[in-house]
CSV table of C-alpha atoms in Angstrom, one decimal:
chain,number,residue,atom,x,y,z
A,14,MET,CA,24.8,-17.1,-4.9
A,15,GLN,CA,23.5,-13.5,-4.7
A,16,VAL,CA,21.5,-14.1,-7.9
A,17,LEU,CA,19.7,-17.0,-6.3
A,18,GLN,CA,18.9,-14.9,-3.3
A,19,ASN,CA,17.5,-12.2,-5.5
A,20,ILE,CA,15.4,-14.7,-7.4
A,21,GLY,CA,14.0,-16.0,-4.1
A,22,THR,CA,13.2,-12.4,-3.0
A,23,TYR,CA,11.4,-11.8,-6.3
A,24,VAL,CA,9.4,-15.0,-5.9
A,25,ILE,CA,8.3,-14.0,-2.4
A,26,VAL,CA,7.4,-10.5,-3.5
A,27,PHE,CA,5.4,-11.8,-6.5
A,28,CYS,CA,3.6,-14.4,-4.4
A,29,VAL,CA,2.6,-12.0,-1.6
A,30,GLY,CA,1.5,-9.4,-4.1
A,31,GLY,CA,-0.5,-12.0,-6.1
A,32,LEU,CA,-2.0,-13.3,-2.9
A,33,LEU,CA,-3.3,-9.8,-1.9
A,34,CYS,CA,-4.7,-9.5,-5.4
A,35,ALA,CA,-6.3,-12.9,-5.2
A,36,ILE,CA,-7.9,-12.0,-1.8
A,37,ALA,CA,-9.3,-8.8,-3.3
A,38,GLU,CA,-10.7,-10.7,-6.4
A,39,ILE,CA,-12.3,-13.2,-4.1
A,40,LEU,CA,-13.9,-10.4,-2.1
A,41,ILE,CA,-15.2,-8.8,-5.3
A,42,VAL,CA,-16.6,-12.1,-6.8
A,43,ARG,CA,-18.0,-13.7,-3.6
A,44,THR,CA,-19.3,-10.7,-1.7
A,45,LYS,CA,-21.3,-7.6,-2.4
A,46,LEU,CA,-18.4,-5.4,-1.4
A,47,THR,CA,-17.6,-2.7,-3.8
A,48,PRO,CA,-13.9,-2.2,-4.9
A,49,ALA,CA,-13.8,1.1,-2.9
A,50,ARG,CA,-14.8,-0.8,0.3
A,51,ILE,CA,-12.2,-3.5,-0.4
A,52,LEU,CA,-9.6,-0.7,-0.9
A,53,VAL,CA,-10.6,0.7,2.5
A,54,ILE,CA,-10.4,-2.7,4.1
A,55,PHE,CA,-6.8,-3.2,2.8
A,56,LEU,CA,-5.9,0.4,3.9
A,57,ILE,CA,-7.2,-0.2,7.4
A,58,ALA,CA,-5.4,-3.6,7.5
A,59,GLY,CA,-2.1,-1.8,6.9
A,60,ILE,CA,-3.0,0.7,9.6
A,61,VAL,CA,-3.8,-2.1,12.1
A,62,LEU,CA,-0.7,-4.1,11.2
A,63,GLU,CA,1.5,-1.0,11.8
A,64,ALA,CA,-0.4,0.0,15.0
A,65,VAL,CA,0.1,-3.4,16.7
A,66,GLY,CA,3.8,-3.5,15.5
A,67,VAL,CA,3.6,-6.5,13.2
A,68,TYR,CA,4.0,-4.7,9.8
A,69,ASP,CA,7.8,-4.3,10.1
A,70,TYR,CA,8.3,-8.0,10.7
A,71,ILE,CA,6.1,-8.9,7.7
A,72,PHE,CA,7.9,-6.3,5.6
A,73,LYS,CA,11.3,-7.9,6.3
A,74,VAL,CA,10.0,-11.1,4.7
A,75,CYS,CA,7.6,-9.8,2.0
A,76,GLN,CA,9.3,-6.5,1.1
A,77,ALA,CA,7.6,-4.8,-1.9
A,78,GLY,CA,4.9,-7.5,-2.0
A,79,ILE,CA,3.4,-5.9,1.1
A,80,SER,CA,4.6,-2.3,0.8
A,81,VAL,CA,3.6,-1.4,-2.7
A,82,PRO,CA,-0.1,-2.3,-2.5
A,83,ILE,CA,-2.5,-0.1,-0.5
A,84,VAL,CA,-1.6,-2.1,2.7
A,85,GLY,CA,1.8,-0.4,2.6
A,86,PHE,CA,0.2,3.0,2.2
A,87,GLY,CA,-2.0,2.4,5.3
A,88,ALA,CA,1.0,1.4,7.2
A,89,ALA,CA,2.9,4.5,6.1
A,90,LEU,CA,0.0,6.7,7.2
A,91,ALA,CA,-0.1,5.0,10.6
A,92,LYS,CA,3.7,5.1,11.1
A,93,GLY,CA,3.8,8.8,10.2
A,94,SER,CA,1.0,9.6,12.6
A,95,ILE,CA,2.5,7.6,15.4
A,96,GLU,CA,5.9,9.2,15.0
A,97,ALA,CA,4.5,12.8,14.8
A,98,ALA,CA,2.2,12.1,17.8
A,99,ARG,CA,5.3,11.1,19.8
A,100,THR,CA,7.4,14.1,18.8
A,101,VAL,CA,4.8,16.9,18.4
A,102,GLY,CA,1.9,15.7,20.5
A,103,PHE,CA,-1.7,15.0,19.9
A,104,ILE,CA,-2.0,17.4,16.9
A,105,GLY,CA,0.9,15.6,15.2
A,106,ALA,CA,-1.2,12.5,14.8
A,107,PHE,CA,-3.3,14.3,12.2
A,108,ALA,CA,-0.4,15.7,10.2
A,109,GLY,CA,2.2,13.0,10.5
A,110,GLY,CA,0.6,10.5,8.1
A,111,LEU,CA,0.1,13.2,5.5
A,112,ALA,CA,3.7,14.4,5.8
A,113,ARG,CA,5.1,10.9,5.5
A,114,THR,CA,3.1,10.0,2.4
A,115,ALA,CA,3.1,13.4,0.7
A,116,TYR,CA,6.0,12.5,-1.7
A,117,GLY,CA,4.3,9.4,-3.1
A,118,VAL,CA,0.9,11.1,-3.4
A,119,GLY,CA,2.5,14.1,-5.1
A,120,ILE,CA,4.3,11.8,-7.6
A,121,ALA,CA,1.1,10.0,-8.3
A,122,VAL,CA,-0.8,13.2,-9.0
A,123,VAL,CA,2.0,14.5,-11.4
A,124,MET,CA,2.3,11.2,-13.2
A,125,SER,CA,-1.5,11.0,-13.6
A,126,TYR,CA,-1.5,14.5,-15.1
A,127,ILE,CA,1.3,13.5,-17.6
A,128,VAL,CA,-0.6,10.4,-18.6
A,129,THR,CA,-3.7,12.5,-19.3
A,130,LEU,CA,-1.6,14.7,-21.6
A,131,VAL,CA,-0.2,11.8,-23.5
A,132,PHE,CA,-3.4,9.8,-23.9
A,133,ASN,CA,-7.0,10.9,-24.6
A,134,PRO,CA,-9.0,10.0,-21.5
A,135,ARG,CA,-12.7,9.8,-21.6
A,136,THR,CA,-15.5,8.7,-19.2
A,137,LYS,CA,-17.6,5.7,-19.9
């Protein structure tokens, strides 16, 4: 029974992640928005979802499908800022998001450096 539940979770995660990618692709193809602007739209969507308190409910259903893309990063920034603002005060709102996401950003930087050592990157 647990296997069927896991498969259902994987299907939900795959569908939600695929839906976010499809929305981004539609925005790229149908509008004049650049990928950078679409990235910012998704980031701000995560911030807004966390700020209004809806993100946690969506996360309970969608799990990694919503938390792994940039929407999850925006929500993590907002959650860290909100928590730090409540505990430290106004200045905490500026540092809290960075403190909460520092581990993931650090890993991304280190792994990017390792990839550049293994492969031969070049600009187009």
